[in-house]
GROMACS .gro file of C-alpha atoms in nm:
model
  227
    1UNK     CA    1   0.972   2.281   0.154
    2UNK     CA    2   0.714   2.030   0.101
    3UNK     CA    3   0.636   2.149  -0.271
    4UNK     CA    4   1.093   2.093  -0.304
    5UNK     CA    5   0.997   1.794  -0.196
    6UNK     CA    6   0.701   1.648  -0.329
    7UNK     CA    7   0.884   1.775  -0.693
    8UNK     CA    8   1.210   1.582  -0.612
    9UNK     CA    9   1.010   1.272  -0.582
   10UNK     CA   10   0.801   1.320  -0.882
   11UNK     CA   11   1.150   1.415  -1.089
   12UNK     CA   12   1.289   1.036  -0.884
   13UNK     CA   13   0.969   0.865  -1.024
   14UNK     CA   14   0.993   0.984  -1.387
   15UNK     CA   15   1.377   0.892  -1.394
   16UNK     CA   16   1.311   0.586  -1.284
   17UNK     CA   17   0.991   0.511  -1.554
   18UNK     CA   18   1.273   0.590  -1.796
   19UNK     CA   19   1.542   0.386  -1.695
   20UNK     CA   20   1.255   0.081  -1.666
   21UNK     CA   21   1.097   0.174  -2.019
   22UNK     CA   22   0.782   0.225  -1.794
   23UNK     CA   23   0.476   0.572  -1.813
   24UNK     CA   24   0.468   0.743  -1.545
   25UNK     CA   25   0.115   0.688  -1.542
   26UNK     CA   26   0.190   0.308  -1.436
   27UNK     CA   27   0.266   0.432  -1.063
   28UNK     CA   28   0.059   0.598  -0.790
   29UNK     CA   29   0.200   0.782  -0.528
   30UNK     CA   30   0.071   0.723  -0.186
   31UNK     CA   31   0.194   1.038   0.038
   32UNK     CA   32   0.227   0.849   0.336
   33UNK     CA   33   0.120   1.081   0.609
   34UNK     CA   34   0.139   0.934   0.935
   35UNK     CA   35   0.200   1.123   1.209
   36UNK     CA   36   0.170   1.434   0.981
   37UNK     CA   37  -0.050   1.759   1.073
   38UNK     CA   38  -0.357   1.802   0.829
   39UNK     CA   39  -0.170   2.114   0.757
   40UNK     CA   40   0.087   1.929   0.592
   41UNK     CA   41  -0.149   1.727   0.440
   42UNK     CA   42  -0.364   1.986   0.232
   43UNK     CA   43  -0.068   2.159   0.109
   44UNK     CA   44   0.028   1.815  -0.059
   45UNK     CA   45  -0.308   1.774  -0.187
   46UNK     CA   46  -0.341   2.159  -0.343
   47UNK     CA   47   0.008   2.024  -0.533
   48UNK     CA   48  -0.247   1.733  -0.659
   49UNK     CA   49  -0.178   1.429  -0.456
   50UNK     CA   50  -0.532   1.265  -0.384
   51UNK     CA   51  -0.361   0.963  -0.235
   52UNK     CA   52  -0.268   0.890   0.082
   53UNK     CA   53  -0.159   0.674   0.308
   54UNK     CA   54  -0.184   0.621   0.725
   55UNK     CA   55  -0.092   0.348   0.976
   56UNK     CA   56  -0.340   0.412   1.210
   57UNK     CA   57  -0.766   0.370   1.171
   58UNK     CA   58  -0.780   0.642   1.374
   59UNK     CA   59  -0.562   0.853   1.185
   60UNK     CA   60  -0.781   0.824   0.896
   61UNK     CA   61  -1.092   0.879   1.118
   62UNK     CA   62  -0.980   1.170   1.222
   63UNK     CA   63  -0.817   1.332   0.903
   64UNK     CA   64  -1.106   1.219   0.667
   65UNK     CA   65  -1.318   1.481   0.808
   66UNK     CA   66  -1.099   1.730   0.811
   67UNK     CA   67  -0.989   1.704   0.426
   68UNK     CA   68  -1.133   1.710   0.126
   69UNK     CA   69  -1.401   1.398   0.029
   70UNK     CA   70  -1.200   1.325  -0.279
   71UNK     CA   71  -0.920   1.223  -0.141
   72UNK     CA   72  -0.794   0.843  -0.154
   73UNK     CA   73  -0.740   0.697   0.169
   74UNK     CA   74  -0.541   0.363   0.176
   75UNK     CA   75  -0.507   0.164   0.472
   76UNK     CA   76  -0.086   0.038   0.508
   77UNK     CA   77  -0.059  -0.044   0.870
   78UNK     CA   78  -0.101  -0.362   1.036
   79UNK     CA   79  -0.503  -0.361   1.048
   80UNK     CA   80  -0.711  -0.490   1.369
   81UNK     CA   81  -1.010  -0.696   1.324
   82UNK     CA   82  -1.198  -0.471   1.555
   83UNK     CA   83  -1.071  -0.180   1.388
   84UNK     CA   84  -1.208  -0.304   1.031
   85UNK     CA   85  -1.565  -0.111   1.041
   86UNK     CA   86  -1.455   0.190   1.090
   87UNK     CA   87  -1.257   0.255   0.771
   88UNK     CA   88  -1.456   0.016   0.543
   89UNK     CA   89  -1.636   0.311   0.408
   90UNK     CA   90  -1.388   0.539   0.373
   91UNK     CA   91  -1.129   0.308   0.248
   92UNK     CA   92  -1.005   0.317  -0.126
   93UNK     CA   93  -0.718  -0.014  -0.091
   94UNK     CA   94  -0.610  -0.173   0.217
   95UNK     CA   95  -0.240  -0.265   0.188
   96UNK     CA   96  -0.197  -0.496   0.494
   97UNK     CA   97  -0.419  -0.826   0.450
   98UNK     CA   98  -0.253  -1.075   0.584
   99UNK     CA   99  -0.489  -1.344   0.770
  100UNK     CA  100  -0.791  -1.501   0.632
  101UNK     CA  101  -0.956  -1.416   0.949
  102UNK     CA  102  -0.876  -1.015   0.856
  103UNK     CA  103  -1.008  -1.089   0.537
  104UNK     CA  104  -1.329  -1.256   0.686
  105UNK     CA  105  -1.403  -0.937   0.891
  106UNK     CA  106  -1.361  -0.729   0.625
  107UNK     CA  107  -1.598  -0.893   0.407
  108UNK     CA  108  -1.835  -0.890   0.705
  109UNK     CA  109  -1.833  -0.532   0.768
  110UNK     CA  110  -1.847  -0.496   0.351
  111UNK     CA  111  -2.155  -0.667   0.319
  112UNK     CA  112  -2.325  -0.495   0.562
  113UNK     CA  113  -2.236  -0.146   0.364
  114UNK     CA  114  -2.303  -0.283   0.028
  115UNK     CA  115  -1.934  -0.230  -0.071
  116UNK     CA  116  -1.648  -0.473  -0.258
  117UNK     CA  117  -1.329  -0.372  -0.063
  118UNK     CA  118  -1.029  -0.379  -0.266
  119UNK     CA  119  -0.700  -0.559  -0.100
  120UNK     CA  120  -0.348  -0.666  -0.149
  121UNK     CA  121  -0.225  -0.911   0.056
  122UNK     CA  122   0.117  -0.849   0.267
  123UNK     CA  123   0.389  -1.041   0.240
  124UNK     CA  124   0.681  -1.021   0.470
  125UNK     CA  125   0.975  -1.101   0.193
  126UNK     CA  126   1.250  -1.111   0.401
  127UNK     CA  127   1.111  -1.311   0.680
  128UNK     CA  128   1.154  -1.055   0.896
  129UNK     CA  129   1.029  -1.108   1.306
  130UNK     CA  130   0.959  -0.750   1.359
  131UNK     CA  131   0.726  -0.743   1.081
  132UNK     CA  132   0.401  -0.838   0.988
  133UNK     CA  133   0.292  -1.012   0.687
  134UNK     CA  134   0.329  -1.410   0.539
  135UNK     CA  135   0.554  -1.574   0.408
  136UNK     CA  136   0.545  -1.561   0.017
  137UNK     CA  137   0.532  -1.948   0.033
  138UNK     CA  138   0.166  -1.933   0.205
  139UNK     CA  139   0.069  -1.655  -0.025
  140UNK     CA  140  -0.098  -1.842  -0.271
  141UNK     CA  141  -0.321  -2.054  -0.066
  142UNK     CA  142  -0.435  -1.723   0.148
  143UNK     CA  143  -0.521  -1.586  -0.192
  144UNK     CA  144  -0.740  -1.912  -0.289
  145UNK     CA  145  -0.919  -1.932   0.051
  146UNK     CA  146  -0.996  -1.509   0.044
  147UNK     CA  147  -1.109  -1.527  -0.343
  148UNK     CA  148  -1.451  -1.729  -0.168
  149UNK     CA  149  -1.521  -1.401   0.027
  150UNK     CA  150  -1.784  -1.204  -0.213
  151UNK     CA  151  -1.718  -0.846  -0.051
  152UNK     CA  152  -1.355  -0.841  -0.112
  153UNK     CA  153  -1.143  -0.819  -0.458
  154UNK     CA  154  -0.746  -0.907  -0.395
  155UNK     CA  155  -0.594  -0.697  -0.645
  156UNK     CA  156  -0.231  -0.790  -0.587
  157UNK     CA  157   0.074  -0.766  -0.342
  158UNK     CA  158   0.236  -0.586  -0.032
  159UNK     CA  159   0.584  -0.591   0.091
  160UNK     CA  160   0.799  -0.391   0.348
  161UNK     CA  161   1.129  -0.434   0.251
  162UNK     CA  162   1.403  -0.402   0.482
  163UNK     CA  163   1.516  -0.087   0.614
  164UNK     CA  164   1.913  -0.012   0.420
  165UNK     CA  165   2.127   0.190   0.333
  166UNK     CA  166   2.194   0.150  -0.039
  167UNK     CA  167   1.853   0.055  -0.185
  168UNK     CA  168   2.025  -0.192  -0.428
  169UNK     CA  169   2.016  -0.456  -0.139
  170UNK     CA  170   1.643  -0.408  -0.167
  171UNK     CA  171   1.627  -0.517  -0.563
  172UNK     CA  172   1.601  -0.922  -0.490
  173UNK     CA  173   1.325  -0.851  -0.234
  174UNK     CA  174   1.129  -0.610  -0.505
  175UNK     CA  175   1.168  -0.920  -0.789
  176UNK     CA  176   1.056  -1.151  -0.549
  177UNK     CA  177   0.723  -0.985  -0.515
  178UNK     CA  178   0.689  -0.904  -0.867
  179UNK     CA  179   0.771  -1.301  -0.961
  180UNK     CA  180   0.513  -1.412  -0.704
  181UNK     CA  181   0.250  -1.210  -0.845
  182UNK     CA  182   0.338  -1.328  -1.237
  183UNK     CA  183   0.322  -1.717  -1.050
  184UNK     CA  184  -0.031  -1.621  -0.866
  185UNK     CA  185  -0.155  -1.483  -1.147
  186UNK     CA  186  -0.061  -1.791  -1.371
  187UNK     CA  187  -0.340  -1.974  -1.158
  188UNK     CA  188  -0.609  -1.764  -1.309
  189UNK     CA  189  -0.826  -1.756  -0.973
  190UNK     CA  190  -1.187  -1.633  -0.984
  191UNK     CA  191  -1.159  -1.268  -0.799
  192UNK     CA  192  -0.796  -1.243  -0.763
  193UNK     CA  193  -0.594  -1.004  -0.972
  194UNK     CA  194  -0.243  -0.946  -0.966
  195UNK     CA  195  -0.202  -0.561  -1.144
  196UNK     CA  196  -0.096  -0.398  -0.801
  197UNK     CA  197   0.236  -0.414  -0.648
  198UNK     CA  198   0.255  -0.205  -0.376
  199UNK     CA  199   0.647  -0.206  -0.258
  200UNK     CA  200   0.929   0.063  -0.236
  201UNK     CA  201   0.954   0.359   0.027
  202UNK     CA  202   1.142   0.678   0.098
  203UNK     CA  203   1.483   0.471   0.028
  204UNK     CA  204   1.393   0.248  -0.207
  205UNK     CA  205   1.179   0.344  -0.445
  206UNK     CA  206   1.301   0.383  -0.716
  207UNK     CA  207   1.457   0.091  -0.733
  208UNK     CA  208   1.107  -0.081  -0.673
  209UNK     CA  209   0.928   0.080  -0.977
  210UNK     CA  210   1.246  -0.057  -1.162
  211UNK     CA  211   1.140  -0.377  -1.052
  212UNK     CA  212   0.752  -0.314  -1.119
  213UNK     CA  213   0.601  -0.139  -0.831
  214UNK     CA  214   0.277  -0.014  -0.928
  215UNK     CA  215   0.201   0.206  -0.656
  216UNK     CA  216   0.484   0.358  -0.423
  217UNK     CA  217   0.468   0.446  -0.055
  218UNK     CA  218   0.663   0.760   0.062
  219UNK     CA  219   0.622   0.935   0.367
  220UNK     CA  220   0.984   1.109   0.522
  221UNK     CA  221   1.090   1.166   0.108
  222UNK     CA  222   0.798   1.412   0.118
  223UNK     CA  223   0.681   1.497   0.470
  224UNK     CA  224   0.984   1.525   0.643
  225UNK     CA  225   1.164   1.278   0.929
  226UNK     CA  226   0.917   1.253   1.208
  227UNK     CA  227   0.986   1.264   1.536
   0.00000   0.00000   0.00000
């Protein structure tokens, strides 16, 4: 089931390359695995996926040891200062920046491992109360005041979109993010890139890389509901 699966999505992703005149080699797939047995996991990998996503630190303590070491673990849940030093290490992007004093701990604990840690930083598009993230207005300041922080690259964007039934109500939200990014990247800020747009889920996605979603995050679409 999860090989049906994980080839539906890739078939999805390569339609949608087409209809947006993009390579499929634009987009990275993040098999979000939350919840998910490591069973589940390593028959997703031995189909080729070495990215993957959790919500949890402890998730990825736990998994990272069970799994292969050249797997790509990227951090997409709301992230807890105190949490920080345990996945610094392990750690390839972390999805869900969305304080300066996050970013401050993170470049703390990077230091002190020798390590630049990659970022995008979240932005809640639709203003949204039971989610996390800023609004896209304060995004460009945050970005300024983290780009001072020597252990840390920003390398683009994060949004949640809302959760719908036809994804097409999710296309304003997707060229939001992708505008904002073109307008932070116009400032040409030392240590701030804007090549990653990490946006669209099991619903939606599609419609995201249509609107430029460079990596996309899909859990249920290839793991199953959970429970």
């Amino acid at each position: 089931m999860l090989r049906e699966n994980l080839k539906q999505v890739e078939e999805n992703i390569v339609k949608a390359c087409e209809r947006a005149g993009r390579e499929r080699s634009e987009i990275t797939l993040v098999a979000v695995s939350k919840t998910k047995p490591v069973s589940m996991l390593s028959e997703i990998y031995e189909c080729g996926v070495r990215d993957f996503g959790e919500n949890k630190v402890q998730e990825i303590c736990e998994k990272r040891d069970l799994l292969p070491s050249d797997i790509r673990w990227h951090m997409i849940g709301h992230l807890q200062r105190n949490k920080v030093k345990y996945i610094v290490n392990d750690t390839t992007l972390i999805h869900s920046v969305d304080s300066y004093r996050l970013a401050e701990e993170i470049n703390v604990q990077a230091k002190k491992i020798n390590r630049i840690i990659p970022i995008l930083i979240e932005i809640n598009i639709a203003d949204e109360s039971s989610k996390f993230g800023i609004a896209k207005e304060e995004a460009l300041q945050l970005a300024e005041e983290i780009s001072h922080l020597d252990g840390i690259q920003i390398r683009g964007l994060m949004t949640i979109a809302p959760y719908v039934e036809n994804p097409e109500e999710n296309r304003p939200y997707f060229k939001k993010i992708r505008e904002l990014a073109v307008d932070i990247a116009k400032e040409n800020i030392d240590n701030v890139s804007m090549d990653i747009l990490s946006m669209g889920m099991t619903g939606d996605y599609a419609v995201a890389i249509e609107e430029g979603a460079t990596i996309v995050r899909v859990g249920t679409g290839i793991f199953g509901s959970r429970n």
